[in-house]
Short mmCIF file of C-alpha atoms in Angstrom, two decimals:
data_model
loop_
_atom_site.label_atom_id
_atom_site.label_comp_id
_atom_site.label_asym_id
_atom_site.label_seq_id
_atom_site.Cartn_x
_atom_site.Cartn_y
_atom_site.Cartn_z
CA UNK X 1 -112.17 212.61 -69.28
CA UNK X 2 -113.36 214.51 -72.72
CA UNK X 3 -117.03 215.18 -71.61
CA UNK X 4 -119.83 216.74 -73.39
CA UNK X 5 -123.17 217.44 -71.91
CA UNK X 6 -126.45 218.77 -73.33
CA UNK X 7 -124.55 219.86 -76.60
CA UNK X 8 -127.02 221.69 -79.11
CA UNK X 9 -125.90 222.87 -82.53
CA UNK X 10 -127.90 224.73 -85.21
CA UNK X 11 -126.88 225.79 -88.94
CA UNK X 12 -129.23 228.57 -89.50
CA UNK X 13 -132.79 227.40 -88.81
CA UNK X 14 -131.85 223.62 -88.88
CA UNK X 15 -131.18 221.82 -85.64
CA UNK X 16 -128.29 219.34 -85.95
CA UNK X 17 -127.58 218.55 -82.39
CA UNK X 18 -130.03 218.54 -79.55
CA UNK X 19 -129.04 217.61 -75.75
CA UNK X 20 -126.01 215.31 -77.08
CA UNK X 21 -124.16 213.73 -74.20
CA UNK X 22 -120.68 211.64 -74.75
CA UNK X 23 -118.01 210.91 -72.67
CA UNK X 24 -114.58 209.66 -73.94
CA UNK X 25 -112.37 208.34 -71.06
CA UNK X 26 -108.56 207.90 -71.24
CA UNK X 27 -107.12 204.86 -72.43
CA UNK X 28 -110.49 203.46 -73.77
CA UNK X 29 -111.70 203.26 -77.40
CA UNK X 30 -115.41 204.61 -77.40
CA UNK X 31 -117.31 204.01 -80.50
CA UNK X 32 -119.88 206.37 -81.99
CA UNK X 33 -122.21 205.02 -84.67
CA UNK X 34 -125.31 206.41 -86.41
CA UNK X 35 -126.96 207.15 -89.80
CA UNK X 36 -125.77 209.85 -91.97
CA UNK X 37 -126.94 213.26 -91.19
CA UNK X 38 -127.66 212.68 -87.34
CA UNK X 39 -124.66 214.67 -86.33
CA UNK X 40 -121.82 212.46 -85.53
CA UNK X 41 -119.21 214.88 -87.58
CA UNK X 42 -120.86 218.04 -85.97
CA UNK X 43 -120.25 216.42 -82.51
CA UNK X 44 -116.73 215.52 -83.38
CA UNK X 45 -115.95 219.01 -84.31
CA UNK X 46 -117.32 220.40 -80.99
CA UNK X 47 -115.38 217.86 -79.06
CA UNK X 48 -112.24 218.94 -81.06
CA UNK X 49 -112.82 222.66 -80.09
CA UNK X 50 -113.22 223.51 -83.54
CA UNK X 51 -117.20 224.55 -83.54
CA UNK X 52 -118.81 226.43 -80.71
CA UNK X 53 -122.02 224.80 -79.89
CA UNK X 54 -125.19 226.74 -79.31
CA UNK X 55 -125.87 225.26 -75.85
CA UNK X 56 -124.35 222.59 -73.46
CA UNK X 57 -121.17 222.27 -71.93
CA UNK X 58 -117.77 220.85 -72.70
CA UNK X 59 -115.00 219.63 -70.53
CA UNK X 60 -111.40 218.56 -71.02
CA UNK X 61 -110.16 216.72 -68.06
CA UNK X 62 -112.17 218.77 -65.77
CA UNK X 63 -111.52 222.22 -67.26
CA UNK X 64 -114.53 223.68 -68.74
CA UNK X 65 -114.23 225.05 -72.31
CA UNK X 66 -115.08 228.57 -72.73
CA UNK X 67 -113.21 229.71 -75.95
CA UNK X 68 -113.11 227.91 -79.20
CA UNK X 69 -110.86 227.39 -82.15
CA UNK X 70 -107.66 229.49 -81.97
CA UNK X 71 -109.00 231.27 -79.01
CA UNK X 72 -109.15 228.60 -76.86
CA UNK X 73 -106.18 227.79 -74.37
CA UNK X 74 -103.37 226.17 -76.01
CA UNK X 75 -102.97 223.49 -73.41
CA UNK X 76 -106.90 222.38 -73.88
CA UNK X 77 -106.77 222.73 -77.82
CA UNK X 78 -103.40 220.38 -77.92
CA UNK X 79 -105.10 217.71 -75.82
CA UNK X 80 -107.59 216.80 -78.65
CA UNK X 81 -106.75 215.90 -82.02
CA UNK X 82 -109.41 215.35 -85.13
CA UNK X 83 -108.81 212.92 -87.83
CA UNK X 84 -111.01 213.69 -90.83
CA UNK X 85 -113.12 211.49 -93.27
CA UNK X 86 -111.58 212.92 -96.42
CA UNK X 87 -107.87 213.85 -95.83
CA UNK X 88 -107.81 215.86 -99.42
CA UNK X 89 -110.50 218.51 -97.85
CA UNK X 90 -107.98 218.81 -94.62
CA UNK X 91 -104.66 219.79 -95.84
CA UNK X 92 -103.21 222.68 -97.79
CA UNK X 93 -102.29 221.22 -101.19
CA UNK X 94 -99.24 223.56 -101.47
CA UNK X 95 -97.55 221.33 -98.53
CA UNK X 96 -95.51 218.37 -98.81
CA UNK X 97 -96.52 215.23 -96.74
CA UNK X 98 -93.74 216.02 -94.34
CA UNK X 99 -94.91 219.63 -93.76
CA UNK X 100 -98.47 218.51 -93.30
CA UNK X 101 -97.27 216.01 -90.65
CA UNK X 102 -95.18 218.74 -88.90
CA UNK X 103 -97.85 221.78 -88.89
CA UNK X 104 -98.60 221.30 -85.26
CA UNK X 105 -95.02 222.02 -84.51
CA UNK X 106 -94.99 225.00 -86.28
CA UNK X 107 -98.17 226.48 -85.08
CA UNK X 108 -97.05 225.81 -81.30
CA UNK X 109 -93.44 227.02 -81.99
CA UNK X 110 -91.97 223.76 -81.00
CA UNK X 111 -89.10 222.14 -83.06
CA UNK X 112 -90.35 219.07 -85.34
CA UNK X 113 -89.49 215.73 -84.50
CA UNK X 114 -87.29 213.61 -86.65
CA UNK X 115 -88.74 212.90 -90.14
CA UNK X 116 -87.45 209.11 -89.89
CA UNK X 117 -89.52 208.42 -86.68
CA UNK X 118 -92.56 210.22 -88.14
CA UNK X 119 -92.30 207.92 -91.52
CA UNK X 120 -91.82 204.84 -89.46
CA UNK X 121 -94.81 205.41 -87.22
CA UNK X 122 -97.34 205.80 -90.02
CA UNK X 123 -95.93 203.60 -92.65
CA UNK X 124 -94.67 206.45 -95.03
CA UNK X 125 -91.44 205.88 -97.00
CA UNK X 126 -88.92 209.00 -96.83
CA UNK X 127 -89.51 209.61 -100.48
CA UNK X 128 -93.01 210.08 -100.11
CA UNK X 129 -92.66 212.75 -97.24
CA UNK X 130 -91.39 215.17 -100.11
CA UNK X 131 -94.35 214.68 -102.23
CA UNK X 132 -97.55 217.05 -102.15
CA UNK X 133 -101.10 215.76 -102.02
CA UNK X 134 -101.87 215.49 -105.64
CA UNK X 135 -99.06 213.04 -105.95
CA UNK X 136 -99.83 210.55 -103.51
CA UNK X 137 -102.90 207.99 -102.85
CA UNK X 138 -105.75 209.09 -100.37
CA UNK X 139 -104.33 206.19 -98.00
CA UNK X 140 -100.68 207.66 -98.13
CA UNK X 141 -102.38 211.20 -97.70
CA UNK X 142 -104.25 210.05 -94.39
CA UNK X 143 -101.18 208.37 -93.06
CA UNK X 144 -99.62 211.99 -93.09
CA UNK X 145 -102.90 213.44 -91.50
CA UNK X 146 -102.57 210.50 -88.68
CA UNK X 147 -99.01 211.72 -88.14
CA UNK X 148 -100.10 215.19 -87.88
CA UNK X 149 -102.85 214.41 -85.29
CA UNK X 150 -100.48 212.33 -83.07
CA UNK X 151 -97.37 214.84 -83.33
CA UNK X 152 -98.13 216.77 -80.13
CA UNK X 153 -99.04 213.53 -78.25
CA UNK X 154 -102.67 214.66 -77.48
CA UNK X 155 -104.62 212.77 -74.89
CA UNK X 156 -107.85 212.32 -76.94
CA UNK X 157 -108.02 211.56 -80.73
CA UNK X 158 -111.34 211.80 -82.56
CA UNK X 159 -111.54 209.56 -85.58
CA UNK X 160 -114.33 210.89 -87.82
CA UNK X 161 -114.81 208.14 -90.29
CA UNK X 162 -111.08 207.90 -90.75
CA UNK X 163 -110.81 204.74 -92.67
CA UNK X 164 -113.94 204.99 -94.74
CA UNK X 165 -111.91 206.04 -98.08
CA UNK X 166 -109.06 203.51 -97.42
CA UNK X 167 -108.21 200.13 -98.84
CA UNK X 168 -108.37 197.17 -96.27
CA UNK X 169 -104.54 197.11 -95.87
CA UNK X 170 -104.18 200.93 -95.00
CA UNK X 171 -107.11 200.85 -92.77
CA UNK X 172 -105.58 197.75 -90.75
CA UNK X 173 -102.20 199.65 -90.47
CA UNK X 174 -103.80 203.07 -89.24
CA UNK X 175 -106.07 201.30 -86.76
CA UNK X 176 -103.28 199.48 -85.37
CA UNK X 177 -101.09 202.57 -85.51
CA UNK X 178 -103.72 204.28 -83.32
CA UNK X 179 -104.08 201.43 -80.92
CA UNK X 180 -100.28 201.16 -80.11
CA UNK X 181 -100.58 204.78 -79.39
CA UNK X 182 -103.34 204.36 -77.02
CA UNK X 183 -101.47 201.50 -75.27
CA UNK X 184 -98.35 203.53 -75.15
CA UNK X 185 -99.85 206.79 -73.94
CA UNK X 186 -103.04 205.98 -72.17
CA UNK X 187 -104.81 208.29 -74.58
CA UNK X 188 -108.67 208.18 -75.18
CA UNK X 189 -109.88 207.44 -78.72
CA UNK X 190 -113.40 208.16 -80.14
CA UNK X 191 -113.99 205.96 -83.08
CA UNK X 192 -116.76 207.25 -85.47
CA UNK X 193 -117.80 204.75 -88.33
CA UNK X 194 -120.57 203.16 -90.29
CA UNK X 195 -118.73 199.73 -90.08
CA UNK X 196 -120.27 197.83 -87.20
CA UNK X 197 -117.72 195.21 -87.49
CA UNK X 198 -114.79 197.38 -87.35
CA UNK X 199 -116.34 199.36 -84.32
CA UNK X 200 -116.89 196.15 -82.59
CA UNK X 201 -113.15 195.06 -83.29
CA UNK X 202 -111.62 198.29 -82.35
CA UNK X 203 -113.51 199.01 -79.11
CA UNK X 204 -113.09 195.17 -77.87
CA UNK X 205 -109.26 195.42 -76.68
CA UNK X 206 -110.12 198.30 -74.52
CA UNK X 207 -113.74 197.22 -73.39
CA UNK X 208 -114.87 200.49 -74.54
CA UNK X 209 -118.57 201.56 -75.12
CA UNK X 210 -120.44 202.04 -78.21
CA UNK X 211 -122.80 204.94 -78.21
CA UNK X 212 -125.49 205.09 -81.14
CA UNK X 213 -126.78 208.33 -82.25
CA UNK X 214 -130.23 209.05 -84.25
#
């Protein structure tokens, strides 16, 4: 289980989260919905070990998280992956799509997987893998970000409004890819979105719950 209990986060004097609780179970798609500004993205960053909360407790498969970001234990850090809403703000513009997708391998000192497999999994053609972010569409770039998120086979994947900026075809392809990953590995997925129809469709196959904030 990826479990948050009583999470509190403030930015300066502004309290963004207060006593937030959430559980993501392996093998299940958990939905998270709520209005803009209610703290969904902040909670996502806490769950991905990218933001230390002011209070509360986060556990990953029973192990309490005590350090955050690069100070977190590698085995905990690599169990949780986060896919952002805006891919252009989540990548180094100097890297090719192949290099973006392979970042986790280099960060952990592991040999990267075959580029052909990578391209096939997320729907990128080999010629796209050598392009840089300014040379591709948002959808193509987000495909590379999804590949990056799945590169180390995480046990939990957090999708923070992952499909908001994408066309219907790309949206459907990436959701299907994550569903296949869940089925293959038994990973837990947290789907954060404003789209109630997509949320209902996505959580349905795994009979996962939908949590509403705000």
